[in-house]
C-alpha positions as CSV (number, residue, x, y, z in Angstrom):
1,M,-49.2,-32.5,19.2
2,L,-51.6,-32.0,16.2
3,Q,-51.6,-28.2,16.9
4,E,-47.8,-28.0,16.9
5,T,-47.7,-29.9,13.5
6,L,-50.2,-27.5,11.9
7,M,-48.2,-24.5,13.2
8,A,-45.0,-25.9,11.7
9,K,-46.7,-26.4,8.3
10,R,-48.1,-22.9,8.3
11,L,-44.6,-21.5,9.2
12,Q,-43.0,-23.5,6.3
13,L,-45.6,-22.3,3.8
14,S,-45.1,-18.7,5.0
15,N,-41.3,-19.0,4.6
16,N,-41.7,-20.5,1.1
17,F,-44.0,-17.6,0.1
18,A,-41.5,-15.1,1.4
19,L,-38.6,-16.7,-0.4
20,K,-40.5,-16.7,-3.7
21,K,-41.5,-13.0,-3.2
22,C,-38.0,-12.1,-2.4
23,S,-36.7,-13.9,-5.5
24,R,-39.0,-11.8,-7.8
25,R,-37.7,-8.6,-6.2
26,V,-34.8,-6.8,-7.9
27,C,-32.2,-5.8,-5.3
28,T,-30.1,-2.7,-5.9
29,P,-27.0,-2.3,-3.8
30,E,-27.1,0.7,-1.5
31,D,-24.0,2.8,-0.9
32,R,-24.3,3.3,2.8
33,I,-20.6,4.3,3.2
34,S,-21.1,7.5,1.2
35,Q,-24.0,8.4,3.5
36,L,-21.6,8.7,6.4
37,P,-20.7,12.2,7.7
38,D,-17.7,13.9,6.2
39,D,-15.5,13.7,9.3
40,I,-16.0,9.9,9.5
41,L,-15.1,9.4,5.8
42,V,-12.0,11.7,6.1
43,H,-11.0,9.6,9.2
44,I,-11.3,6.4,7.1
45,L,-9.2,7.9,4.3
46,S,-6.5,8.9,6.8
47,F,-5.4,5.3,7.0
48,L,-4.4,5.4,3.3
49,S,-1.4,6.8,1.6
50,V,-1.9,10.1,-0.2
51,K,-2.1,8.4,-3.6
52,E,-4.6,5.9,-2.4
53,A,-6.7,8.6,-0.7
54,A,-6.7,10.7,-3.9
55,D,-7.8,7.7,-6.0
56,T,-11.1,7.6,-4.1
57,S,-12.1,10.9,-5.7
58,V,-13.1,8.9,-8.8
59,L,-15.9,7.1,-6.9
60,S,-18.4,9.9,-7.1
61,K,-18.8,13.7,-6.7
62,R,-19.5,12.9,-3.0
63,W,-15.9,11.7,-2.6
64,L,-14.2,14.2,-4.9
65,P,-13.1,16.8,-2.3
66,L,-12.8,14.6,0.8
67,W,-9.2,13.4,0.4
68,R,-8.0,17.1,0.5
69,Y,-9.0,17.2,4.2
70,V,-7.1,14.1,5.2
71,P,-4.8,14.9,8.3
72,R,-2.3,12.2,7.5
73,L,-0.1,13.0,4.5
74,D,1.9,9.9,3.7
75,F,3.9,10.5,0.5
76,A,5.1,6.9,0.1
77,A,7.2,6.1,-2.9
78,T,4.9,5.0,-5.8
79,K,7.7,3.0,-7.4
80,P,10.2,0.6,-5.8
81,L,13.1,2.8,-4.9
82,H,15.8,0.1,-5.6
83,E,14.6,0.1,-9.2
84,V,14.9,3.8,-9.5
85,A,18.4,3.8,-7.9
86,L,19.7,1.5,-10.6
87,D,19.3,4.0,-13.4
88,E,20.6,7.5,-12.8
89,K,18.5,9.1,-15.5
90,L,15.4,7.3,-14.2
91,R,16.2,8.4,-10.6
92,K,16.4,12.1,-11.6
93,R,13.2,11.9,-13.6
94,H,11.3,10.3,-10.8
95,M,12.8,12.7,-8.3
96,K,11.4,15.6,-10.2
97,K,8.1,13.8,-10.6
98,Y,7.9,13.1,-6.9
99,V,8.7,16.7,-6.0
100,R,6.0,18.0,-8.3
101,W,3.5,15.6,-6.9
102,V,4.1,16.7,-3.3
103,N,4.0,20.4,-4.3
104,R,0.7,20.0,-6.1
105,T,-0.8,18.1,-3.2
106,L,0.2,20.7,-0.6
107,Q,-1.3,23.4,-2.8
108,I,-4.8,21.9,-2.6
109,C,-4.6,20.4,0.9
110,K,-7.3,21.8,3.2
111,A,-6.4,20.1,6.5
112,Q,-5.9,22.6,9.2
113,R,-3.9,20.2,11.4
114,L,-1.7,17.3,10.5
115,D,-1.5,14.0,12.4
116,Q,1.3,12.9,10.1
117,F,3.6,14.3,7.4
118,R,5.8,11.6,5.8
119,V,8.2,12.0,2.9
120,C,9.7,8.7,1.7
121,F,11.8,8.9,-1.5
122,D,15.4,9.0,-2.8
123,L,15.9,12.8,-2.4
124,N,19.2,14.6,-1.9
125,K,20.4,18.2,-1.4
126,F,19.1,19.3,-4.8
127,A,15.6,19.2,-3.4
128,Q,16.6,21.4,-0.5
129,H,14.4,24.3,-1.3
130,D,11.3,22.2,-1.9
131,I,11.7,20.2,1.3
132,D,12.2,23.4,3.2
133,K,8.8,24.5,2.0
134,W,7.3,21.2,2.9
135,L,8.6,21.5,6.4
136,E,7.2,25.1,6.7
137,F,3.8,23.7,5.5
138,A,3.9,20.8,8.0
139,F,4.8,23.0,11.0
140,S,2.2,25.6,10.0
141,R,-0.4,22.8,10.3
142,Q,0.9,21.8,13.8
143,V,2.2,18.4,12.6
144,Q,2.4,15.7,15.2
145,R,4.4,13.0,13.4
146,L,7.1,14.3,11.1
147,E,9.1,11.7,9.0
148,L,11.7,12.4,6.4
149,E,13.1,9.2,4.9
150,L,15.5,10.2,2.2
151,L,17.7,7.1,1.9
152,K,19.5,6.4,-1.3
153,G,17.6,3.7,-3.1
154,G,15.3,3.5,-0.1
155,E,17.9,1.7,2.1
156,L,21.4,3.1,1.7
157,I,23.1,6.1,3.4
158,R,24.3,8.6,0.9
159,D,27.4,10.8,1.2
160,C,27.0,13.6,3.7
161,D,27.8,16.2,1.1
162,Y,24.7,15.2,-0.9
163,C,22.3,14.9,1.9
164,Y,19.4,17.2,2.6
165,T,20.2,19.5,5.5
166,F,17.6,20.3,8.1
167,P,17.4,24.2,8.3
168,P,18.1,25.3,11.8
169,Q,16.9,28.8,11.0
170,L,13.4,27.3,10.5
171,L,13.4,26.9,14.3
172,G,14.8,30.3,14.9
173,L,18.3,29.0,15.5
174,N,21.0,31.3,14.1
175,Q,24.0,30.2,12.1
176,P,26.1,33.3,11.6
177,H,28.8,31.5,9.7
178,S,26.3,30.6,6.9
179,N,25.6,33.5,4.5
180,N,23.4,31.7,2.0
181,L,20.6,30.7,4.3
182,R,17.2,32.1,3.2
183,E,14.9,33.7,5.7
184,F,12.0,31.8,7.1
185,P,8.8,33.3,8.5
186,P,8.2,33.0,12.2
187,L,6.6,29.7,13.1
188,R,4.7,31.0,16.1
189,H,5.7,27.9,18.1
190,N,3.8,25.5,15.8
191,F,6.6,23.0,16.2
192,K,5.5,22.4,19.8
193,S,2.9,19.9,18.6
194,V,5.5,17.4,17.4
195,K,5.2,14.0,19.1
196,V,7.3,11.8,16.7
197,L,10.4,13.0,14.8
198,L,12.0,10.6,12.4
199,L,14.9,11.7,10.2
200,K,16.8,9.3,7.8
201,C,19.6,10.5,5.7
202,V,19.2,14.1,6.8
203,N,22.0,16.3,7.9
204,V,21.0,17.4,11.4
205,T,23.0,18.8,14.3
206,G,22.8,18.1,18.0
207,E,21.7,21.7,18.5
208,V,18.6,21.1,16.4
209,L,17.7,17.8,18.1
210,E,18.2,19.3,21.5
211,F,15.9,22.2,20.5
212,F,13.1,19.8,19.7
213,L,13.7,17.9,23.0
214,Q,13.6,21.1,25.1
215,N,10.8,22.9,23.2
216,C,8.4,20.2,22.2
217,P,6.5,19.3,25.3
218,Y,4.8,16.3,23.7
219,L,7.8,14.7,21.9
220,E,7.8,11.0,22.8
221,E,9.8,9.4,20.0
222,M,13.0,10.5,18.2
223,V,14.8,8.5,15.5
224,V,17.9,9.7,13.6
225,Y,19.6,7.5,11.0
226,G,22.6,8.3,8.9
227,A,23.4,11.9,10.1
228,A,27.1,12.4,9.6
229,T,26.7,15.9,11.0
230,L,25.6,14.7,14.4
231,V,28.6,15.0,16.8
232,N,27.2,15.5,20.3
233,L,23.8,14.9,21.7
234,D,22.6,15.5,25.3
235,V,19.2,14.0,26.3
236,V,18.9,15.4,29.8
237,G,16.2,16.4,32.1
238,P,13.2,14.9,34.0
239,S,10.8,17.2,32.2
240,L,11.4,15.5,28.9
241,K,8.4,13.4,27.6
242,L,10.8,11.4,25.4
243,K,10.1,7.6,25.7
244,H,11.8,6.2,22.7
245,L,15.2,7.2,21.2
246,G,17.0,5.7,18.3
247,I,20.4,7.0,17.1
248,W,21.7,4.9,14.2
249,S,24.7,5.0,11.8
250,C,25.9,8.5,12.8
251,P,29.7,8.0,12.1
252,D,31.0,11.2,13.7
253,L,29.0,11.0,16.9
254,T,31.5,11.4,19.8
255,S,29.2,11.7,22.7
256,L,25.6,10.5,23.5
257,K,24.7,11.5,27.0
258,I,21.4,10.4,28.5
259,R,20.6,11.1,32.1
260,D,17.8,12.0,34.4
261,T,15.1,11.0,31.9
262,N,12.1,8.6,31.8
263,L,13.3,7.0,28.6
264,V,11.8,3.6,28.0
265,T,13.5,2.2,24.9
266,L,16.9,3.0,23.4
267,G,18.5,1.8,20.2
268,T,21.9,2.9,18.9
269,T,25.0,1.9,16.9
270,S,27.1,4.1,19.2
271,G,27.0,2.0,22.4
272,H,30.7,2.7,23.0
273,K,30.0,6.5,22.9
274,L,27.0,6.2,25.3
275,L,26.9,7.7,28.8
276,L,23.8,6.6,30.7
277,S,22.9,7.9,34.2
278,N,19.7,7.8,36.2
279,V,17.3,6.3,33.6
280,P,15.0,4.3,35.9
281,M,12.3,3.6,33.3
282,L,14.7,2.2,30.6
283,I,13.6,-1.4,30.0
284,E,14.6,-2.1,26.4
285,V,18.0,-1.7,24.7
286,D,18.9,-2.4,21.1
287,I,22.7,-2.2,20.4
288,I,24.3,-2.7,17.0
289,S,28.1,-2.7,16.8
290,S,30.8,-3.7,14.4
291,S,33.0,-4.4,17.4
292,S,34.2,-8.0,18.0
293,T,34.2,-7.7,21.8
294,L,31.2,-7.7,24.1
295,D,33.0,-5.4,26.5
296,N,32.9,-2.6,23.9
297,I,29.3,-3.4,22.9
298,L,27.7,-3.5,26.3
299,A,29.9,-1.1,28.3
300,G,27.6,1.8,27.8
301,V,24.5,0.0,29.1
302,S,26.0,-2.1,31.8
303,C,24.6,0.2,34.5
304,V,21.0,-0.8,33.5
305,F,21.5,-4.6,33.2
306,S,19.5,-5.2,36.4
307,Q,16.4,-3.4,35.0
308,L,16.3,-4.5,31.4
309,E,13.3,-6.6,30.2
310,V,14.4,-6.7,26.5
311,L,18.0,-6.8,25.2
312,K,18.9,-6.9,21.5
313,I,22.5,-7.3,20.4
314,T,23.8,-7.2,16.8
315,A,27.5,-7.8,16.2
316,N,30.0,-9.3,13.7
317,M,31.3,-11.6,16.4
318,G,30.4,-15.3,16.5
319,L,28.3,-16.6,19.4
320,E,31.2,-18.9,20.4
321,Y,32.9,-15.8,21.9
322,M,30.0,-15.2,24.3
323,G,31.3,-18.2,26.2
324,H,34.3,-16.1,27.3
325,Y,32.2,-13.1,28.5
326,K,31.2,-12.9,32.2
327,F,27.6,-11.9,32.2
328,P,26.0,-10.3,35.2
329,E,22.6,-11.6,36.3
330,F,19.7,-10.1,34.3
331,T,17.1,-10.2,37.0
332,K,14.3,-8.9,34.9
333,L,15.2,-9.9,31.4
334,K,12.3,-11.5,29.5
335,K,13.4,-11.3,25.9
336,F,16.8,-11.6,24.4
337,V,17.6,-11.2,20.7
338,V,21.0,-11.7,19.3
339,C,22.0,-11.1,15.6
340,V,25.3,-12.3,14.4
341,R,27.2,-13.2,11.2
342,A,27.0,-16.8,10.1
343,W,30.6,-17.8,9.8
344,K,31.0,-21.4,8.7
345,D,29.4,-24.0,10.9
346,M,30.8,-23.0,14.3
347,S,28.9,-23.8,17.5
348,V,26.5,-21.2,18.8
349,L,26.2,-22.7,22.3
350,G,28.1,-19.7,23.7
351,C,24.7,-17.8,23.8
352,K,23.6,-20.1,26.6
353,H,25.7,-18.0,29.0
354,V,23.5,-15.0,28.7
355,I,20.4,-17.2,28.7
356,E,21.4,-18.8,31.9
357,A,22.1,-15.4,33.4
358,A,18.5,-14.4,32.9
359,P,16.4,-16.6,35.3
360,L,13.0,-15.0,34.1
361,L,13.8,-15.2,30.3
362,E,10.6,-16.1,28.3
363,E,11.7,-15.6,24.7
364,F,15.0,-16.1,22.9
365,E,15.6,-15.1,19.3
366,L,18.7,-15.9,17.2
367,K,19.1,-14.0,13.9
368,W,21.7,-15.3,11.5
369,Q,22.9,-12.6,9.1
370,L,23.5,-15.0,6.3
371,K,26.2,-14.2,3.7
372,W,26.8,-17.3,1.8
373,A,29.2,-17.6,-1.1
374,K,29.0,-21.4,-1.2
375,P,26.5,-22.8,1.2
376,T,27.9,-25.7,3.1
377,R,26.8,-27.9,6.0
378,S,29.4,-29.7,7.9
379,K,29.1,-33.3,9.1
380,R,30.5,-32.7,12.6
381,K,28.6,-34.2,15.5
382,C,26.4,-32.0,17.7
383,R,28.0,-30.8,20.8
384,K,26.1,-31.3,24.0
385,A,26.1,-28.6,26.7
386,E,25.7,-29.2,30.4
387,R,22.1,-29.3,31.7
388,F,20.7,-26.1,33.0
389,P,17.0,-25.9,33.6
390,L,15.2,-22.9,32.1
391,H,12.0,-22.6,34.0
392,H,10.3,-19.7,32.1
393,L,11.4,-19.9,28.5
394,K,8.4,-20.3,26.3
395,V,9.3,-19.2,22.8
396,L,12.4,-19.9,20.7
397,R,12.8,-18.1,17.3
398,L,15.5,-19.0,14.8
399,S,15.8,-16.5,11.9
400,G,18.1,-17.4,9.1
401,Y,17.9,-21.1,9.9
402,Y,20.0,-23.0,7.3
403,G,20.1,-26.6,8.6
404,R,23.7,-26.7,9.8
405,T,24.9,-28.7,12.7
406,S,25.1,-25.5,14.8
407,D,21.3,-24.9,14.2
408,V,20.4,-28.4,15.3
409,E,22.5,-28.5,18.4
410,L,21.0,-25.2,19.6
411,V,17.5,-26.5,19.2
412,R,18.5,-29.6,21.2
413,Y,19.9,-27.5,23.9
414,F,16.5,-25.8,24.4
415,L,14.6,-29.0,24.1
416,E,16.7,-30.5,26.9
417,N,16.6,-27.5,29.2
418,A,13.5,-25.3,28.5
419,I,11.0,-26.9,30.8
420,A,8.1,-24.6,29.8
421,L,8.9,-24.4,26.1
422,E,5.7,-23.9,24.0
423,K,6.7,-22.8,20.6
424,I,9.7,-23.0,18.2
425,I,9.5,-20.6,15.2
426,V,11.9,-21.3,12.3
427,D,12.4,-18.7,9.6
428,P,14.8,-19.9,6.8
429,R,14.7,-16.5,5.0
430,A,18.0,-14.6,4.7
431,Q,18.3,-11.8,7.3
432,D,21.0,-9.9,5.6
433,V,20.2,-7.1,3.1
434,Y,23.5,-7.7,1.5
435,Y,22.6,-11.2,0.7
436,V,25.1,-12.8,-1.8
437,S,24.9,-16.2,-3.5
438,F,26.9,-17.6,-6.4
439,S,25.5,-21.1,-6.6
440,L,21.7,-21.0,-6.2
441,D,18.8,-18.6,-6.6
442,K,17.9,-17.0,-3.3
443,S,14.4,-18.6,-3.3
444,E,15.9,-22.0,-4.0
445,E,18.3,-21.7,-1.1
446,E,15.5,-20.7,1.2
447,Q,13.3,-23.5,0.0
448,M,16.2,-25.9,0.6
449,A,16.7,-24.5,4.1
450,R,13.0,-24.9,4.8
451,H,13.3,-28.5,3.7
452,F,16.2,-29.1,6.0
453,A,14.4,-27.5,8.9
454,K,11.4,-29.8,8.6
455,L,13.6,-32.9,8.0
456,Q,15.8,-32.2,11.0
457,L,13.3,-30.8,13.5
458,E,10.0,-32.5,13.0
459,A,11.3,-35.8,14.5
460,E,13.2,-33.9,17.3
461,V,10.4,-31.6,18.6
462,P,7.8,-33.3,20.9
463,S,4.2,-33.1,19.9
464,H,3.3,-30.8,22.9
465,I,5.6,-28.1,21.5
466,Q,4.4,-26.2,18.4
467,L,6.9,-26.2,15.6
468,L,6.3,-23.4,13.0
469,V,8.4,-23.3,9.9
470,L,7.8,-20.1,8.0
């Protein structure tokens, strides 16, 4: 016992001496990151935007040239695009500035291969020549992820006549009716490395898209948004590697044929133009439609109802109309998302028909597209639906919750029927980009909705169910 006590005292004295010695020592921070090999530092920089990566050059001479070898060129807008869009002179000035920035960067870029090339700015047809050169550069570096996001103000589709046009001759496709197309050097099949193709507000034809599908053996994802020049598109053939396809807001699309492929996810605003056949791997569908009838919205995907695991529907209709639609049984559906306009304070219990048609459903999300002129909450009593046990539903999400009677009665429906319910997530933020309010500031309305959510639901939701109000 005595020996252990002596050892403890010696140890304490030793520690005290070490601490005093350390306190006298002047510690200088060591830059261990800069000691890493170039390829590791370049890999770290590849997770930054081009501007952020270039800013690291001021750290030291060691960092000065590294960003030029970054294989991910993300030319994200350096100024909020909606601010630029409000002022025509400002928009033109920043457009020229953006083009010069990209051109200068490409001149000093040393990367031999590109994992990503992304252009995100409000650019139109007047930047045609420059964007053509950027594409030549990206293809010459065997780009894998190619993204052109040229939306007006960062979110709106511009008039077709002012959109940038993807040059088909860049791929070796001839257009004899066009006399003003400049000649492109041969690409030597460098486009074959493309894995992801994302085009927003770009004039592109079905011929160009089908060329990528048939000639890019690694292409797994294709998204086209706002292409008024897209009329027909055939996605056909078991040899295609395509897993994810999104065709959005292409107003002149007359036919979208998808057959004999291993497509996994599909999103489109042209469900009524869709022809599906032999797509055994398709498990997720996202349909957006202005149609008021579910027959028109879901007709194109009805052949895959039995295999879907995720279904998302966006429509102008109210959920009360769902009560009149005869849903087939969704034998594998696990997640159902429905996004609708919030018209007045009408009951939304119509959605229970699709929920009850999915015996394995685990997650349900309702997104209200709120467009309030004068926010009102009616004093009608909550309707009570017939009991129907939901054995697998675990998560309920309500986005755009406003505290109306329709919101409360839907929560009560799930509380009464969802036997395995674990979590209720309430998001009072507006889900509509065209949000309009004449009476209150947007943040004040959301704060009021948040207050109603807590007031109405905290007493309703049992303690064993997590209630999360965002």
